[in-house]
Amino acid sequence: MPEVSPDVSLARWTTLGLGGPAQRMIVANSVDEIVQSVRSAADRPALILAGGSNVVVGDDGFPGVVVLVRSAGWTVTADDGGTVDLVVQAGQDWDGFVAYTVAEGLAGVECLSGVPGSTGATPIQNVGAYGQDVSEVITAVTVLDRLADEVVELSAAECEFAYRGSRFKHNDRWVVLSVAMRLVRSPLSTPIRYAELARRLGVEPGDHVNLGQVREAVLALRRGKGMVLDPEDPDTRSVGSFFMNPVLSASAYQMFMAKADGNAPSTWPEADGKVKVSAAWLIENAGFRKGYARGGAAISGKHTLALTNRGGRTEDLLELAREVRDGVHARFGVTLRPEPVLINCEL
């Protein structure tokens, strides 16, 4: 049976170390326990929590049941020598799984090394980093449909993946139980797409590199930005990137460039003539520097996109986020949107 505890502080279960109490917490160690726990909370609000790396929980906590997902492991379901299909449990530590794929010579998620949190969170957020998105390898996601009260498998197309989003984000209808992926059996990475990573590896974009080398390079880059969890480093007490890179229409991009006085930030072309703009550049050029603090929160000393807890409250972090968001809008006319899920709080 799942373990049940009353009045548990959620700060303990988030990478920010912030959040008030939950009325009730259930620890679920298997798919059956997750389903059972969610069904037992059908008459009250329920929050599904695993790694706690992409949530901001309000100071008042959560007025309902928190299901702490602790299912783990993965199964190889098919291997034709060229590709390998796997099913990974929702509570499986993501980086532990990535380390396995690299050691086994399976390419497809090596650039996602060091991303904190659980595997079940990756389709919700469509986790991406250094030129890879998890949606590129996901073939299906098994979920509990709380509306129909049944377990169903959704194809990758049915997941409606988008930039840092999916049909699961901001929608408590679906509870991710497991994730099916297809990886390529190869000692070499998928093509290196991200210029910063290519420079670190000493290769050209589009080149293929030894999987282990890619993993170590990504981990080194992430550590340099405070994006690998380290209890001794206060810059890692965050949710990673707090703001998403904004995607601007062609006309909005032209208006932005006029306000930017011709200074060109890092950009990435998108479909339909849209342009993705570096949120870090926007923040820095709006006057917010690394280490800038407000109350008990601060911008990371290593990476402008990370807002960190320096011993304050959730409201301190949100006040800093509002100041940054409003400052960027005032300077450039661009609205930054949060990447993490906000629980019982708002910007």
Coordinates of C-alpha atoms in Angstrom, one line a residue:
M1 CA 0.0 0.0 0.0
P2 CA 1.2 3.6 -0.6
E3 CA 2.7 5.4 2.3
V4 CA 0.4 8.3 3.6
S5 CA 1.6 11.3 5.6
P6 CA -0.3 14.4 6.7
D7 CA 0.8 18.0 6.6
V8 CA 4.2 17.5 4.8
S9 CA 6.2 20.6 3.8
L10 CA 6.6 20.6 0.1
A11 CA 9.9 22.6 0.3
R12 CA 11.6 19.3 1.0
W13 CA 10.5 17.9 -2.3
T14 CA 11.3 20.8 -4.7
T15 CA 14.7 21.8 -6.1
L16 CA 14.0 25.4 -5.1
G17 CA 13.5 24.3 -1.4
L18 CA 10.3 26.4 -1.3
G19 CA 6.7 25.6 -0.7
G20 CA 4.2 25.3 2.2
P21 CA 2.5 22.2 3.5
A22 CA 0.3 19.7 1.7
Q23 CA -2.8 18.6 3.5
R24 CA -1.9 15.0 2.7
M25 CA 1.0 13.2 0.8
I26 CA 0.9 9.8 -0.6
V27 CA 4.1 8.0 -1.8
A28 CA 3.4 5.8 -4.8
N29 CA 6.1 3.3 -5.8
S30 CA 4.4 1.6 -8.8
V31 CA 2.0 2.3 -11.6
D32 CA -0.8 0.5 -9.7
E33 CA -0.1 2.6 -6.6
I34 CA 0.0 5.9 -8.6
V35 CA -3.4 5.0 -10.2
Q36 CA -4.8 3.9 -6.8
S37 CA -3.6 7.1 -5.1
V38 CA -5.0 9.5 -7.7
R39 CA -8.3 7.7 -7.7
S40 CA -8.5 8.0 -3.9
A41 CA -8.2 11.8 -4.3
A42 CA -11.0 12.1 -6.8
D43 CA -13.0 14.3 -4.5
R44 CA -10.3 16.8 -3.8
P45 CA -7.5 18.7 -5.5
A46 CA -4.5 16.5 -6.4
L47 CA -0.9 17.4 -7.3
I48 CA 1.4 14.9 -9.0
L49 CA 5.0 15.5 -7.9
A50 CA 8.1 13.6 -8.7
G51 CA 11.5 15.3 -9.0
G52 CA 10.1 18.7 -8.1
S53 CA 12.5 20.4 -10.5
N54 CA 10.0 22.3 -12.6
V55 CA 7.4 23.6 -10.0
V56 CA 7.1 26.6 -7.9
V57 CA 4.8 25.9 -4.9
G58 CA 3.2 28.8 -3.1
D59 CA 3.9 29.7 0.6
D60 CA 0.5 28.4 1.6
G61 CA 1.3 25.0 0.1
F62 CA -1.2 22.8 -1.6
P63 CA -4.8 22.5 -0.3
G64 CA -5.2 18.8 -1.2
V65 CA -3.5 15.5 -1.9
V66 CA 0.1 15.4 -3.2
V67 CA 1.0 12.1 -4.9
L68 CA 4.7 11.7 -4.7
V69 CA 5.7 9.5 -7.7
R70 CA 8.5 7.1 -6.9
S71 CA 8.1 4.4 -9.6
A72 CA 11.5 3.6 -11.2
G73 CA 13.3 1.6 -13.8
W74 CA 12.9 0.8 -17.5
T75 CA 12.3 -2.1 -19.8
V76 CA 13.6 -2.8 -23.3
T77 CA 10.6 -3.8 -25.4
A78 CA 12.3 -4.2 -28.8
D79 CA 15.8 -4.3 -30.3
D80 CA 16.4 -4.8 -34.0
G81 CA 20.1 -4.0 -33.8
G82 CA 19.6 -0.5 -35.2
T83 CA 17.0 1.0 -32.9
V84 CA 16.0 0.1 -29.3
D85 CA 12.5 0.7 -27.9
L86 CA 12.2 1.2 -24.1
V87 CA 9.5 2.0 -21.6
V88 CA 10.6 4.1 -18.7
Q89 CA 8.7 4.5 -15.5
A90 CA 7.4 8.0 -14.6
G91 CA 9.3 8.3 -11.3
Q92 CA 12.7 7.2 -12.8
D93 CA 15.4 9.8 -12.2
W94 CA 16.0 11.3 -15.7
D95 CA 19.7 11.7 -15.6
G96 CA 20.2 8.2 -14.3
F97 CA 18.4 6.9 -17.3
V98 CA 20.4 9.2 -19.7
A99 CA 23.7 7.8 -18.1
Y100 CA 22.4 4.3 -18.9
T101 CA 21.7 5.1 -22.5
V102 CA 25.2 6.6 -23.0
A103 CA 26.9 3.6 -21.4
E104 CA 24.9 1.3 -23.6
G105 CA 25.6 3.1 -26.8
L106 CA 22.1 4.4 -27.4
A107 CA 21.8 7.8 -29.0
G108 CA 19.0 10.3 -28.8
V109 CA 19.0 11.9 -25.3
E110 CA 22.7 12.5 -24.7
C111 CA 22.4 16.2 -24.9
L112 CA 19.8 16.1 -22.2
S113 CA 22.4 14.9 -19.6
G114 CA 22.2 16.6 -16.3
V115 CA 18.5 17.7 -16.6
P116 CA 17.1 17.3 -13.1
G117 CA 13.8 15.7 -12.3
S118 CA 11.9 12.6 -13.3
T119 CA 11.2 10.9 -16.7
G120 CA 7.5 11.4 -16.3
A121 CA 8.0 15.2 -16.3
T122 CA 9.9 15.2 -19.6
P123 CA 6.9 14.8 -22.0
I124 CA 4.9 17.4 -20.0
Q125 CA 7.5 20.0 -20.5
N126 CA 8.8 18.6 -23.7
V127 CA 12.2 18.9 -22.0
G128 CA 14.9 20.2 -24.3
A129 CA 18.6 21.3 -24.1
Y130 CA 21.6 21.8 -26.3
G131 CA 19.7 21.1 -29.5
Q132 CA 17.7 18.0 -28.5
D133 CA 14.0 17.8 -27.4
V134 CA 12.7 14.7 -25.7
S135 CA 9.7 14.7 -28.2
E136 CA 12.2 13.6 -30.9
V137 CA 12.5 10.1 -29.3
I138 CA 9.1 9.6 -27.6
T139 CA 6.9 7.2 -29.3
A140 CA 4.1 7.0 -26.8
V141 CA 3.1 8.1 -23.3
T142 CA 0.9 6.0 -21.0
V143 CA -1.3 8.1 -18.8
L144 CA -4.2 7.9 -16.4
D145 CA -7.1 9.9 -17.9
R146 CA -8.7 11.3 -14.8
L147 CA -11.8 12.4 -16.7
A148 CA -12.6 9.0 -18.2
D149 CA -10.9 7.2 -15.2
E150 CA -9.0 4.9 -17.4
V151 CA -5.4 4.1 -18.3
V152 CA -4.7 4.9 -22.0
E153 CA -1.7 5.1 -24.3
L154 CA -1.3 8.3 -26.3
S155 CA 0.9 8.4 -29.4
A156 CA 3.5 11.1 -29.9
A157 CA 1.2 12.9 -32.2
E158 CA -1.6 12.8 -29.6
C159 CA 0.8 14.4 -27.0
E160 CA 0.7 17.6 -29.1
F161 CA 4.3 18.5 -28.3
A162 CA 5.3 22.2 -28.7
Y163 CA 8.2 24.3 -27.6
R164 CA 8.5 23.5 -23.8
G165 CA 5.0 22.3 -23.8
S166 CA 2.4 19.5 -24.6
R167 CA -1.2 18.7 -24.0
F168 CA -0.3 17.6 -20.5
K169 CA 1.1 21.0 -19.3
H170 CA -1.3 23.1 -17.2
N171 CA -3.8 20.3 -17.5
D172 CA -4.5 18.1 -14.5
R173 CA -6.6 15.6 -16.5
W174 CA -3.6 13.5 -17.4
V175 CA -1.2 11.7 -15.0
V176 CA 1.9 10.3 -16.7
L177 CA 2.6 6.7 -15.8
S178 CA 5.4 5.7 -18.2
V179 CA 7.1 7.0 -21.3
A180 CA 8.0 4.9 -24.4
M181 CA 11.1 5.9 -26.4
R182 CA 13.0 4.8 -29.5
L183 CA 16.8 5.3 -29.4
V184 CA 19.4 4.6 -32.1
R185 CA 22.1 2.0 -31.4
S186 CA 25.3 3.9 -32.1
P187 CA 28.5 4.9 -30.2
L188 CA 28.1 8.4 -31.8
S189 CA 25.6 11.2 -31.0
T190 CA 22.9 12.5 -33.1
P191 CA 24.1 15.6 -35.1
I192 CA 25.4 18.3 -32.8
R193 CA 23.0 21.3 -33.4
Y194 CA 23.8 23.7 -30.7
A195 CA 26.7 26.1 -31.4
E196 CA 27.9 26.4 -27.8
L197 CA 28.1 22.6 -27.5
A198 CA 29.9 22.3 -30.8
R199 CA 32.5 24.8 -29.7
R200 CA 33.0 23.0 -26.4
L201 CA 33.5 19.8 -28.3
G202 CA 35.7 21.4 -30.9
V203 CA 33.6 20.3 -33.8
E204 CA 31.3 21.8 -36.4
P205 CA 27.5 21.9 -36.1
G206 CA 26.1 18.7 -37.7
D207 CA 29.1 16.5 -36.7
H208 CA 28.6 13.3 -34.7
V209 CA 30.7 12.8 -31.6
N210 CA 31.3 10.0 -29.1
L211 CA 28.3 9.7 -26.7
G212 CA 30.4 9.8 -23.6
Q213 CA 32.2 13.0 -24.8
V214 CA 28.9 14.7 -25.5
R215 CA 27.6 13.8 -22.0
E216 CA 30.7 15.1 -20.3
A217 CA 30.7 18.3 -22.3
V218 CA 27.0 18.9 -21.6
L219 CA 27.5 18.3 -17.9
A220 CA 30.4 20.7 -17.8
L221 CA 28.4 23.4 -19.6
R222 CA 25.5 22.9 -17.2
R223 CA 27.7 23.0 -14.1
G224 CA 29.2 26.2 -15.3
K225 CA 25.7 27.7 -15.4
G226 CA 24.6 26.2 -12.0
M227 CA 22.2 23.8 -13.8
V228 CA 23.4 20.6 -12.2
L229 CA 22.0 20.1 -8.7
D230 CA 24.7 20.5 -6.0
P231 CA 23.6 21.0 -2.3
E232 CA 26.8 22.9 -1.7
D233 CA 26.1 25.5 -4.5
P234 CA 23.2 27.9 -3.8
D235 CA 23.1 28.8 -7.5
T236 CA 21.6 25.4 -8.2
R237 CA 18.6 26.0 -5.8
S238 CA 16.4 26.8 -8.7
V239 CA 14.0 25.4 -11.3
G240 CA 16.7 25.8 -14.0
S241 CA 15.6 28.3 -16.6
F242 CA 12.7 30.3 -15.1
F243 CA 11.7 32.0 -18.3
M244 CA 11.2 30.6 -21.8
N245 CA 12.9 32.1 -24.8
P246 CA 10.1 34.2 -26.4
V247 CA 9.0 33.3 -29.9
L248 CA 8.2 36.5 -31.9
S249 CA 6.3 37.0 -35.1
A250 CA 8.2 38.6 -38.0
S251 CA 6.6 42.0 -37.3
A252 CA 7.1 41.7 -33.5
Y253 CA 10.7 40.9 -34.1
Q254 CA 11.2 44.0 -36.2
M255 CA 9.6 46.1 -33.5
F256 CA 11.8 44.5 -30.9
M257 CA 15.0 45.1 -33.0
A258 CA 14.0 48.8 -33.3
K259 CA 13.9 49.0 -29.4
A260 CA 17.1 47.0 -29.2
D261 CA 18.9 49.8 -31.1
G262 CA 20.3 47.2 -33.6
N263 CA 22.0 45.0 -31.0
A264 CA 21.4 41.5 -32.2
P265 CA 20.8 38.8 -29.5
S266 CA 21.0 35.1 -30.1
T267 CA 18.1 34.0 -32.2
W268 CA 16.7 30.8 -33.7
P269 CA 14.5 30.7 -36.8
E270 CA 11.1 29.1 -36.3
A271 CA 8.2 28.1 -38.6
D272 CA 6.1 30.8 -40.4
G273 CA 8.9 33.4 -40.2
K274 CA 8.8 33.5 -36.4
V275 CA 12.0 34.1 -34.5
K276 CA 13.0 32.7 -31.1
V277 CA 14.9 35.2 -29.0
S278 CA 17.3 34.6 -26.1
A279 CA 15.5 35.4 -22.9
A280 CA 18.9 35.6 -21.1
W281 CA 20.0 38.4 -23.5
L282 CA 16.7 40.3 -22.9
I283 CA 17.1 40.1 -19.1
E284 CA 20.7 41.1 -19.1
N285 CA 20.1 44.0 -21.5
A286 CA 17.2 45.2 -19.5
G287 CA 19.6 45.9 -16.7
F288 CA 19.4 42.7 -14.6
R289 CA 22.8 41.2 -13.9
K290 CA 23.9 37.9 -12.5
G291 CA 23.6 37.9 -8.8
Y292 CA 21.0 40.6 -8.7
A293 CA 19.0 40.0 -5.5
R294 CA 15.6 41.0 -4.1
G295 CA 14.7 39.9 -0.6
G296 CA 15.4 36.2 -0.2
A297 CA 15.8 35.5 -3.9
A298 CA 18.4 36.3 -6.5
I299 CA 19.4 35.8 -10.1
S300 CA 22.0 33.1 -10.3
G301 CA 25.6 34.2 -10.2
K302 CA 26.2 31.8 -13.1
H303 CA 23.2 32.1 -15.4
T304 CA 20.8 35.0 -15.9
L305 CA 17.8 32.7 -16.6
A306 CA 18.0 30.9 -13.2
L307 CA 16.2 32.5 -10.3
T308 CA 17.4 31.1 -7.0
N309 CA 16.2 30.7 -3.5
R310 CA 18.6 32.4 -1.0
G311 CA 16.7 31.5 2.1
G312 CA 13.5 33.4 1.5
R313 CA 9.9 32.6 0.7
T314 CA 8.2 31.7 -2.6
E315 CA 6.8 35.2 -2.6
D316 CA 10.3 36.6 -2.7
L317 CA 11.1 34.6 -5.8
L318 CA 7.8 35.6 -7.5
E319 CA 8.5 39.3 -6.7
L320 CA 11.9 39.0 -8.3
A321 CA 10.3 37.2 -11.3
R322 CA 7.7 40.0 -11.7
E323 CA 10.4 42.7 -11.5
V324 CA 12.4 41.0 -14.3
R325 CA 9.4 40.3 -16.4
D326 CA 8.1 43.9 -16.1
G327 CA 11.6 45.3 -16.7
V328 CA 12.1 43.4 -19.9
H329 CA 8.7 44.4 -21.2
A330 CA 9.3 48.1 -20.4
R331 CA 12.6 48.0 -22.2
F332 CA 11.9 45.8 -25.2
G333 CA 8.1 45.4 -25.4
V334 CA 8.5 41.6 -25.1
T335 CA 6.7 39.6 -22.4
L336 CA 8.6 36.8 -20.8
R337 CA 6.6 33.7 -19.7
P338 CA 7.5 31.3 -16.9
E339 CA 8.8 27.9 -17.8
P340 CA 8.0 26.1 -14.5
V341 CA 4.5 25.2 -13.4
L342 CA 3.1 27.5 -10.7
I343 CA 1.3 25.7 -7.9
N344 CA -1.1 27.8 -5.7
C345 CA 0.8 31.0 -6.7
E346 CA 1.0 33.3 -9.7
L347 CA 3.1 36.0 -11.3

